[in-house]
Each structure stands twice: as C-alpha cells, then as structure tokens.
Amino acid sequence: GAQAIHPGCGFLSENEGFAGAYRDARIIFIGPSVEAIHAMASKSATKALMETSGVPLVPGYHGANQDAAHLAATAAQIGYPVLIKA
C-alpha cells in the first residue's frame, strides 16, 4: 500500500476531511496539516489570523454598511485606486 499521498493542487489539497482521513489511516499526507486547512477555510478568519500575527495586509473594508456615501468615504480613507469586489 501507499506510505504517503500528495493531493496535488486545488480541491483535495484544501479539503480538511480528505487530509484527516489519511491522517487517521496513518498515511503521510504531503500537504498542509488538518489544523492549517481548518484555519484557512474562511477568507475573513484567515485575514483576521494574519492580522493578529503581524502579516502586512492590503487595506480594505468588510463591513455591513453598504450605503454609497459611507463606501465613498471609506474608499477615500483607504486611498485610491480601490478594487470593488462583490
């Protein structure tokens, strides 16, 4: 049987359950730990973790207030140009 598995790039390399199944079967998973995959599963949680770890981040706005005037003021505070993502 296999002693180790490399998931490649993409879906399986980011799948916590896939990595955990190999860990539980005592097969070496050549990739991030289950804990690392879990920590990076949410973009907002990942950004918060990086911020508390002192990693430099691109400034942005992730608030719930979507009023045009508020967004314009926030964009001016961040500095132009800005990238708007839905």
Tab-separated table of C-alpha atoms in Angstrom:
chain	number	residue	atom	x	y	z
A	1	GLY	CA	0.000	0.000	0.000
A	2	ALA	CA	0.893	3.644	-0.187
A	3	GLN	CA	3.057	5.197	2.515
A	4	ALA	CA	2.275	8.786	1.552
A	5	ILE	CA	-0.036	10.756	-0.697
A	6	HIS	CA	0.288	14.158	-2.344
A	7	PRO	CA	-3.124	15.705	-3.114
A	8	GLY	CA	-1.888	17.936	-5.927
A	9	CYS	CA	-3.291	21.447	-6.231
A	10	GLY	CA	-6.863	22.553	-5.799
A	11	PHE	CA	-9.856	20.930	-4.141
A	12	LEU	CA	-8.265	17.911	-2.425
A	13	SER	CA	-5.290	19.891	-1.140
A	14	GLU	CA	-7.745	22.231	0.630
A	15	ASN	CA	-10.127	19.535	1.916
A	16	GLU	CA	-9.946	19.091	5.688
A	17	GLY	CA	-11.827	15.770	5.585
A	18	PHE	CA	-9.517	14.338	2.915
A	19	ALA	CA	-6.396	15.229	4.893
A	20	GLY	CA	-7.961	13.936	8.110
A	21	ALA	CA	-8.861	10.582	6.554
A	22	TYR	CA	-5.245	9.969	5.593
A	23	ARG	CA	-4.008	11.104	8.989
A	24	ASP	CA	-6.449	8.696	10.653
A	25	ALA	CA	-5.255	5.877	8.360
A	26	ARG	CA	-1.655	6.699	9.343
A	27	ILE	CA	-0.715	7.527	5.755
A	28	ILE	CA	1.575	10.524	5.374
A	29	PHE	CA	-0.291	13.458	3.837
A	30	ILE	CA	2.164	15.608	1.896
A	31	GLY	CA	0.462	18.943	2.342
A	32	PRO	CA	-0.847	21.304	4.996
A	33	SER	CA	-1.995	19.904	8.327
A	34	VAL	CA	-5.682	19.433	9.074
A	35	GLU	CA	-5.372	22.312	11.541
A	36	ALA	CA	-3.849	24.610	8.901
A	37	ILE	CA	-6.552	23.711	6.379
A	38	HIS	CA	-9.222	24.434	9.001
A	39	ALA	CA	-7.615	27.769	9.953
A	40	MET	CA	-7.532	28.899	6.318
A	41	ALA	CA	-11.059	27.729	5.369
A	42	SER	CA	-12.662	31.168	5.761
A	43	LYS	CA	-11.181	34.203	3.997
A	44	SER	CA	-12.303	36.582	6.728
A	45	ALA	CA	-10.997	34.305	9.506
A	46	THR	CA	-7.733	33.871	7.604
A	47	LYS	CA	-7.321	37.638	7.268
A	48	ALA	CA	-8.007	38.107	10.997
A	49	LEU	CA	-5.438	35.413	11.861
A	50	MET	CA	-2.820	37.010	9.607
A	51	GLU	CA	-3.540	40.450	11.076
A	52	THR	CA	-3.045	39.215	14.661
A	53	SER	CA	0.176	37.507	13.526
A	54	GLY	CA	1.585	40.778	12.190
A	55	VAL	CA	1.414	39.881	8.494
A	56	PRO	CA	1.168	43.047	6.349
A	57	LEU	CA	-2.230	43.181	4.632
A	58	VAL	CA	-3.792	45.206	1.856
A	59	PRO	CA	-6.237	47.644	3.489
A	60	GLY	CA	-9.899	47.041	2.837
A	61	TYR	CA	-13.451	47.287	4.096
A	62	HIS	CA	-15.529	44.266	5.084
A	63	GLY	CA	-18.364	45.949	6.966
A	64	ALA	CA	-22.091	45.532	6.593
A	65	ASN	CA	-22.820	49.216	5.849
A	66	GLN	CA	-23.246	49.350	2.070
A	67	ASP	CA	-24.548	52.934	1.881
A	68	ALA	CA	-22.965	54.688	-1.120
A	69	ALA	CA	-21.845	57.719	0.912
A	70	HIS	CA	-20.267	55.502	3.565
A	71	LEU	CA	-18.483	53.410	0.937
A	72	ALA	CA	-17.183	56.534	-0.831
A	73	ALA	CA	-15.843	57.913	2.458
A	74	THR	CA	-14.216	54.577	3.278
A	75	ALA	CA	-12.628	54.400	-0.187
A	76	ALA	CA	-11.221	57.905	0.288
A	77	GLN	CA	-9.819	56.878	3.679
A	78	ILE	CA	-8.206	53.718	2.237
A	79	GLY	CA	-6.815	55.634	-0.727
A	80	TYR	CA	-7.394	55.363	-4.439
A	81	PRO	CA	-7.355	53.348	-6.586
A	82	VAL	CA	-9.657	50.828	-4.909
A	83	LEU	CA	-10.829	47.412	-6.074
A	84	ILE	CA	-14.504	46.661	-5.521
A	85	LYS	CA	-15.472	43.013	-5.198
A	86	ALA	CA	-18.984	41.635	-4.819
